[in-house]
Tab-separated table of C-alpha atoms in Angstrom:
chain	number	residue	atom	x	y	z
A	613	UNK	CA	-193.364	-2.503	-39.887
A	614	UNK	CA	-191.826	-5.639	-38.755
A	615	UNK	CA	-189.512	-7.161	-40.691
A	616	UNK	CA	-190.521	-10.458	-42.290
A	617	UNK	CA	-187.658	-11.834	-44.639
A	618	UNK	CA	-189.968	-14.287	-46.814
A	619	UNK	CA	-191.661	-10.825	-48.095
A	620	UNK	CA	-188.269	-9.366	-49.345
A	621	UNK	CA	-187.566	-12.381	-51.767
A	622	UNK	CA	-187.465	-11.519	-55.882
A	623	UNK	CA	-186.515	-9.275	-58.194
A	624	UNK	CA	-186.510	-5.495	-57.032
A	625	UNK	CA	-186.261	-3.240	-59.856
A	626	UNK	CA	-184.188	-0.063	-58.764
A	627	UNK	CA	-186.354	2.524	-60.904
A	628	UNK	CA	-184.823	5.203	-62.808
A	629	UNK	CA	-185.419	8.705	-62.034
A	630	UNK	CA	-185.766	10.328	-65.377
A	631	UNK	CA	-184.939	13.794	-66.092
A	632	UNK	CA	-185.118	16.599	-68.872
A	633	UNK	CA	-182.329	18.405	-70.506
A	634	UNK	CA	-182.379	21.008	-67.867
A	635	UNK	CA	-181.502	17.289	-65.516
A	636	UNK	CA	-184.669	18.327	-63.514
A	637	UNK	CA	-186.962	15.358	-62.491
A	638	UNK	CA	-189.194	14.185	-65.406
A	639	UNK	CA	-192.270	13.357	-63.457
A	640	UNK	CA	-194.272	12.100	-66.084
A	641	UNK	CA	-191.536	9.922	-67.274
A	642	UNK	CA	-190.993	8.557	-63.824
A	643	UNK	CA	-195.096	7.914	-63.486
A	644	UNK	CA	-194.960	5.899	-66.722
A	645	UNK	CA	-191.959	3.830	-65.661
A	646	UNK	CA	-193.950	3.238	-62.497
A	647	UNK	CA	-196.744	2.146	-64.250
A	648	UNK	CA	-194.885	0.224	-66.634
A	649	UNK	CA	-192.929	-1.925	-63.736
A	650	UNK	CA	-195.913	-2.459	-61.661
A	651	UNK	CA	-197.607	-4.473	-64.347
A	652	UNK	CA	-194.908	-6.895	-64.511
A	653	UNK	CA	-193.924	-9.463	-61.895
A	654	UNK	CA	-190.958	-7.777	-60.288
A	655	UNK	CA	-191.336	-8.369	-56.402
A	656	UNK	CA	-191.182	-4.486	-55.745
A	657	UNK	CA	-189.024	-1.598	-56.503
A	658	UNK	CA	-185.650	0.139	-55.050
A	659	UNK	CA	-186.421	3.852	-54.809
A	660	UNK	CA	-183.629	6.483	-55.137
A	661	UNK	CA	-180.555	4.155	-55.799
A	662	UNK	CA	-177.735	4.633	-57.814
A	663	UNK	CA	-179.793	3.492	-61.080
A	664	UNK	CA	-182.123	6.653	-60.034
A	665	UNK	CA	-179.170	8.735	-59.912
A	666	UNK	CA	-179.907	9.672	-56.251
A	667	UNK	CA	-176.780	11.585	-55.684
A	668	UNK	CA	-177.362	14.133	-58.175
A	669	UNK	CA	-180.921	14.607	-57.128
A	670	UNK	CA	-181.829	17.489	-54.609
A	671	UNK	CA	-183.084	16.439	-51.412
A	672	UNK	CA	-186.448	17.713	-51.946
A	673	UNK	CA	-186.621	15.758	-54.929
A	674	UNK	CA	-185.693	12.474	-53.316
A	675	UNK	CA	-188.631	13.121	-50.720
A	676	UNK	CA	-191.048	14.079	-53.451
A	677	UNK	CA	-190.109	10.735	-55.344
A	678	UNK	CA	-190.349	8.695	-52.346
A	679	UNK	CA	-193.891	10.308	-51.585
A	680	UNK	CA	-195.181	9.539	-55.184
A	681	UNK	CA	-193.484	5.879	-55.426
A	682	UNK	CA	-194.094	4.206	-51.781
A	683	UNK	CA	-197.882	4.569	-51.720
A	684	UNK	CA	-198.542	3.392	-55.015
A	685	UNK	CA	-196.226	0.447	-54.326
A	686	UNK	CA	-198.012	-0.395	-51.022
A	687	UNK	CA	-201.647	-0.088	-52.901
A	688	UNK	CA	-200.424	-2.506	-55.658
A	689	UNK	CA	-198.774	-4.978	-52.979
A	690	UNK	CA	-195.531	-4.534	-53.884
A	691	UNK	CA	-192.308	-3.971	-52.179
A	692	UNK	CA	-190.776	-0.589	-51.753
A	693	UNK	CA	-187.067	-0.168	-50.433
A	694	UNK	CA	-185.987	3.369	-50.393
A	695	UNK	CA	-182.229	3.760	-50.563
A	696	UNK	CA	-181.261	6.956	-48.494
A	697	UNK	CA	-177.375	7.304	-49.161
A	698	UNK	CA	-174.906	9.128	-51.087
A	699	UNK	CA	-175.462	12.152	-48.490
A	700	UNK	CA	-174.689	13.002	-45.179
A	701	UNK	CA	-176.106	11.777	-42.049
A	702	UNK	CA	-178.650	14.335	-41.205
A	703	UNK	CA	-180.068	14.163	-44.801
A	704	UNK	CA	-180.176	10.330	-44.447
A	705	UNK	CA	-181.824	10.388	-41.332
A	706	UNK	CA	-184.541	12.737	-42.550
A	707	UNK	CA	-185.029	10.378	-45.802
A	708	UNK	CA	-185.268	7.267	-43.750
A	709	UNK	CA	-187.891	9.196	-41.474
A	710	UNK	CA	-189.969	9.570	-44.267
A	711	UNK	CA	-189.499	6.510	-45.738
A	712	UNK	CA	-190.674	4.891	-42.402
A	713	UNK	CA	-193.744	7.140	-41.869
A	714	UNK	CA	-194.696	6.153	-45.725
A	715	UNK	CA	-194.713	2.405	-44.674
A	716	UNK	CA	-191.823	1.610	-46.731
A	717	UNK	CA	-190.702	-2.253	-46.049
A	718	UNK	CA	-186.947	-1.085	-45.630
A	719	UNK	CA	-184.431	1.707	-46.303
A	720	UNK	CA	-181.115	1.100	-47.855
A	721	UNK	CA	-177.661	2.737	-48.020
A	722	UNK	CA	-174.340	2.774	-48.998
A	723	UNK	CA	-171.657	3.600	-46.460
A	724	UNK	CA	-170.026	6.899	-45.794
A	725	UNK	CA	-166.258	7.044	-46.707
A	726	UNK	CA	-165.432	6.808	-42.814
A	727	UNK	CA	-163.646	4.408	-40.641
A	728	UNK	CA	-165.552	0.968	-39.557
A	729	UNK	CA	-166.326	2.222	-36.396
A	730	UNK	CA	-168.112	5.477	-37.703
A	731	UNK	CA	-169.997	3.359	-40.443
A	732	UNK	CA	-171.292	1.274	-37.638
A	733	UNK	CA	-172.777	4.603	-35.797
A	734	UNK	CA	-174.444	5.710	-39.174
A	735	UNK	CA	-176.394	2.609	-39.900
A	736	UNK	CA	-177.263	3.014	-35.759
A	737	UNK	CA	-178.462	6.180	-36.686
A	738	UNK	CA	-180.511	4.926	-39.827
A	739	UNK	CA	-181.827	2.114	-37.946
A	740	UNK	CA	-183.392	4.505	-35.385
A	741	UNK	CA	-185.185	6.280	-37.861
A	742	UNK	CA	-188.021	3.086	-37.527
A	743	UNK	CA	-187.722	1.248	-41.065
A	744	UNK	CA	-185.302	-1.832	-41.095
A	745	UNK	CA	-182.046	-1.168	-42.762
A	746	UNK	CA	-180.604	-3.049	-45.686
A	747	UNK	CA	-176.715	-2.256	-45.764
A	748	UNK	CA	-175.326	-1.532	-49.375
A	749	UNK	CA	-171.950	-3.169	-49.671
A	750	UNK	CA	-170.532	-2.143	-53.060
A	751	UNK	CA	-166.809	-1.563	-52.787
A	752	UNK	CA	-166.397	-0.409	-56.613
A	753	UNK	CA	-168.184	2.589	-55.638
A	754	UNK	CA	-166.989	3.393	-52.147
A	755	UNK	CA	-163.463	2.423	-52.672
A	756	UNK	CA	-164.010	0.467	-49.263
A	757	UNK	CA	-163.573	-3.458	-49.328
A	758	UNK	CA	-164.680	-5.649	-46.388
A	759	UNK	CA	-164.320	-9.215	-45.415
A	760	UNK	CA	-166.683	-11.110	-42.759
A	761	UNK	CA	-165.458	-9.161	-39.800
A	762	UNK	CA	-166.333	-5.705	-41.074
A	763	UNK	CA	-169.685	-7.095	-42.404
A	764	UNK	CA	-170.245	-8.798	-39.121
A	765	UNK	CA	-170.200	-5.087	-37.390
A	766	UNK	CA	-172.829	-3.871	-39.451
A	767	UNK	CA	-174.980	-7.150	-39.862
A	768	UNK	CA	-174.958	-7.159	-36.059
A	769	UNK	CA	-176.570	-3.948	-35.814
A	770	UNK	CA	-180.290	-4.124	-34.455
A	771	UNK	CA	-182.736	-3.375	-36.826
A	772	UNK	CA	-180.087	-4.190	-39.832
A	773	UNK	CA	-182.366	-6.654	-41.816
A	774	UNK	CA	-180.028	-7.447	-44.539
A	775	UNK	CA	-177.535	-6.520	-47.037
A	776	UNK	CA	-177.410	-5.987	-51.118
A	777	UNK	CA	-173.806	-7.285	-52.363
A	778	UNK	CA	-172.589	-5.496	-55.729
A	779	UNK	CA	-169.475	-7.079	-55.658
A	780	UNK	CA	-167.477	-10.046	-57.782
A	781	UNK	CA	-166.749	-11.621	-54.499
A	782	UNK	CA	-169.508	-14.698	-54.873
A	783	UNK	CA	-167.770	-16.401	-51.876
A	784	UNK	CA	-168.108	-13.399	-49.439
A	785	UNK	CA	-172.068	-13.170	-50.674
A	786	UNK	CA	-172.208	-16.955	-49.617
A	787	UNK	CA	-170.400	-16.288	-46.514
A	788	UNK	CA	-172.934	-14.022	-45.377
A	789	UNK	CA	-175.737	-16.212	-46.587
A	790	UNK	CA	-174.491	-19.320	-44.430
A	791	UNK	CA	-173.767	-17.290	-41.388
A	792	UNK	CA	-176.827	-14.958	-41.203
A	793	UNK	CA	-179.444	-16.890	-42.638
A	794	UNK	CA	-181.909	-14.657	-40.895
A	795	UNK	CA	-181.228	-11.755	-43.053
A	796	UNK	CA	-182.002	-10.730	-46.399
A	797	UNK	CA	-179.438	-10.853	-48.878
A	798	UNK	CA	-179.578	-9.638	-52.376
A	799	UNK	CA	-177.156	-9.826	-55.214
A	800	UNK	CA	-176.410	-6.520	-57.119
A	801	UNK	CA	-174.607	-7.189	-60.171
A	802	UNK	CA	-176.832	-7.952	-62.994
A	803	UNK	CA	-174.018	-10.418	-64.827
A	804	UNK	CA	-174.115	-12.178	-61.186
A	805	UNK	CA	-177.885	-13.025	-61.400
A	806	UNK	CA	-177.996	-16.499	-61.460
A	807	UNK	CA	-175.029	-16.971	-59.641
A	808	UNK	CA	-176.229	-15.023	-56.872
A	809	UNK	CA	-179.270	-16.961	-56.716
A	810	UNK	CA	-177.462	-20.309	-56.944
A	811	UNK	CA	-175.343	-19.125	-54.071
A	812	UNK	CA	-178.150	-18.555	-51.811
A	813	UNK	CA	-179.244	-14.632	-52.749
A	814	UNK	CA	-183.010	-13.860	-51.647
A	815	UNK	CA	-182.957	-11.838	-54.634
A	816	UNK	CA	-181.367	-9.228	-56.919
A	817	UNK	CA	-181.588	-5.685	-57.670
A	818	UNK	CA	-180.286	-4.913	-60.826
A	819	UNK	CA	-180.244	-1.924	-62.853
A	820	UNK	CA	-181.048	-4.134	-66.028
A	821	UNK	CA	-184.280	-4.944	-64.435
A	822	UNK	CA	-185.826	-1.676	-65.638
A	823	UNK	CA	-185.610	-3.031	-69.481
A	824	UNK	CA	-186.033	-6.730	-68.726
A	825	UNK	CA	-188.005	-6.926	-65.789
A	826	UNK	CA	-190.146	-9.902	-67.172
A	827	UNK	CA	-186.873	-11.795	-68.032
A	828	UNK	CA	-185.471	-11.200	-64.305
A	829	UNK	CA	-188.515	-12.266	-62.611
A	830	UNK	CA	-189.241	-15.468	-64.807
A	831	UNK	CA	-184.872	-16.213	-64.105
A	832	UNK	CA	-185.619	-16.107	-60.459
A	833	UNK	CA	-188.788	-18.180	-60.045
A	834	UNK	CA	-187.162	-20.956	-62.636
A	835	UNK	CA	-183.854	-20.716	-60.596
A	836	UNK	CA	-186.037	-21.070	-57.457
A	837	UNK	CA	-187.739	-23.824	-58.609
A	838	UNK	CA	-184.597	-25.799	-59.342
A	839	UNK	CA	-185.060	-24.881	-63.162
A	840	UNK	CA	-181.141	-23.642	-63.715
A	841	UNK	CA	-180.706	-25.801	-66.911
A	842	UNK	CA	-183.805	-24.041	-68.690
A	843	UNK	CA	-182.235	-20.557	-67.828
A	844	UNK	CA	-179.042	-21.317	-69.301
A	845	UNK	CA	-179.496	-20.371	-72.756
A	846	UNK	CA	-181.137	-17.052	-71.710
A	847	UNK	CA	-178.422	-16.024	-69.433
A	848	UNK	CA	-175.506	-16.950	-72.223
A	849	UNK	CA	-178.076	-14.763	-74.383
A	850	UNK	CA	-178.042	-12.017	-71.783
A	851	UNK	CA	-174.260	-11.899	-70.857
A	852	UNK	CA	-173.195	-11.840	-74.732
A	853	UNK	CA	-175.716	-8.950	-74.853
A	854	UNK	CA	-173.933	-6.983	-71.939
A	855	UNK	CA	-170.539	-7.705	-73.381
A	856	UNK	CA	-171.436	-5.781	-76.218
A	857	UNK	CA	-172.453	-3.105	-73.927
A	858	UNK	CA	-169.623	-3.168	-71.876
A	859	UNK	CA	-167.545	-2.055	-74.777
A	860	UNK	CA	-169.764	1.632	-74.753
A	861	UNK	CA	-169.815	1.597	-71.102
A	862	UNK	CA	-172.592	-0.327	-69.762
A	863	UNK	CA	-174.292	2.273	-68.059
A	864	UNK	CA	-173.925	4.860	-71.060
A	865	UNK	CA	-175.299	1.681	-73.007
A	866	UNK	CA	-178.227	1.034	-70.625
A	867	UNK	CA	-179.016	4.850	-70.908
A	868	UNK	CA	-178.855	4.705	-74.660
A	869	UNK	CA	-181.565	1.950	-74.817
A	870	UNK	CA	-183.577	3.381	-72.422
A	871	UNK	CA	-183.889	6.494	-74.760
A	872	UNK	CA	-184.300	4.436	-77.534
A	873	UNK	CA	-187.372	2.610	-75.993
A	874	UNK	CA	-189.095	5.923	-75.164
A	875	UNK	CA	-188.644	5.226	-71.224
A	876	UNK	CA	-186.186	8.203	-70.439
A	877	UNK	CA	-184.807	11.022	-72.173
A	878	UNK	CA	-182.173	10.824	-69.742
A	879	UNK	CA	-181.291	8.810	-66.872
A	880	UNK	CA	-178.249	10.495	-65.356
A	881	UNK	CA	-177.702	13.956	-64.831
A	882	UNK	CA	-174.615	15.964	-66.061
A	883	UNK	CA	-171.736	15.684	-65.506
A	884	UNK	CA	-172.184	12.844	-67.596
A	885	UNK	CA	-170.410	10.943	-70.499
A	886	UNK	CA	-172.935	9.991	-72.227
A	887	UNK	CA	-174.781	11.863	-74.804
A	888	UNK	CA	-177.452	10.847	-77.453
A	889	UNK	CA	-175.833	8.689	-80.069
A	890	UNK	CA	-172.581	7.626	-78.197
A	891	UNK	CA	-173.297	4.068	-79.110
A	892	UNK	CA	-173.169	3.741	-83.256
A	893	UNK	CA	-176.340	3.524	-85.091
A	894	UNK	CA	-175.507	-0.138	-86.373
A	895	UNK	CA	-174.200	-1.195	-82.620
A	896	UNK	CA	-177.716	0.418	-81.305
A	897	UNK	CA	-179.784	-1.638	-83.872
A	898	UNK	CA	-177.947	-4.877	-82.785
A	899	UNK	CA	-178.615	-4.137	-79.143
A	900	UNK	CA	-182.301	-3.642	-79.411
A	901	UNK	CA	-182.855	-6.814	-81.863
A	902	UNK	CA	-180.802	-8.523	-79.003
A	903	UNK	CA	-182.932	-6.984	-76.239
A	904	UNK	CA	-186.249	-7.909	-78.042
A	905	UNK	CA	-184.654	-11.673	-78.399
A	906	UNK	CA	-184.097	-11.551	-74.713
A	907	UNK	CA	-187.628	-10.650	-74.127
A	908	UNK	CA	-188.950	-13.518	-76.669
A	909	UNK	CA	-186.864	-16.223	-74.907
A	910	UNK	CA	-188.073	-14.700	-71.369
A	911	UNK	CA	-191.914	-15.130	-72.732
A	912	UNK	CA	-191.143	-18.667	-73.759
A	913	UNK	CA	-189.593	-19.640	-70.165
């Protein structure tokens, strides 16, 4: 599928792959979350990413998930990006080939923990699979930091269409935007939603879009229209909400709220630090009230 940068803007929700107590894929919950997100104004979905617990899925589960989600997204006119990383190159290429055959708009991948010349070869192999490639820069997970010299090595590969940047270094994101205006740039940290957009990101791929898809979509639209002042109270409320969550581990808090809302029994497979009830009942009630308040504020935007 030919790359059209204008098609890639907006909020791309990294859909969860819920599981049961035996850690197997909960297909019913996956279908329900797909239906729920398709009914919102998110631009599309990011399939089998970290929020989708892809590293703990079997290869068959990842193939099955992509085969289920991509056609539904295309039928709904939504963006489909399939993450193929957190695995070895042979499996990543297999996943990338499947995504290309399904008609996915792009594939994405974190880099393997290898020297940069080998990372370049890895992304070349993904690009050869047929779909545009989104590099995923997330040093907090990979332990690999980069500057523009290293990122240029990847962004200059034919077939690499852009980058997702999950990093606090907002200047590095801005540098990519300025040097590669033809590439799509996604901001990955939820806390950096508005700063990323103000620094030129084309969109965002953030975990909390699973719980607040309408807020994300409206904030994106308002910022793009120059209405930054209008979203400031919402983002002040959102960052205060996230600050409470960080006290319990932000991913554990996310999982607790997904369960409380009935969206997933579990989001992340064992071994996991989270168990139901990790967040005290009073705090959970407060977080749910804050979540509702954020939804109300988004509705008023």
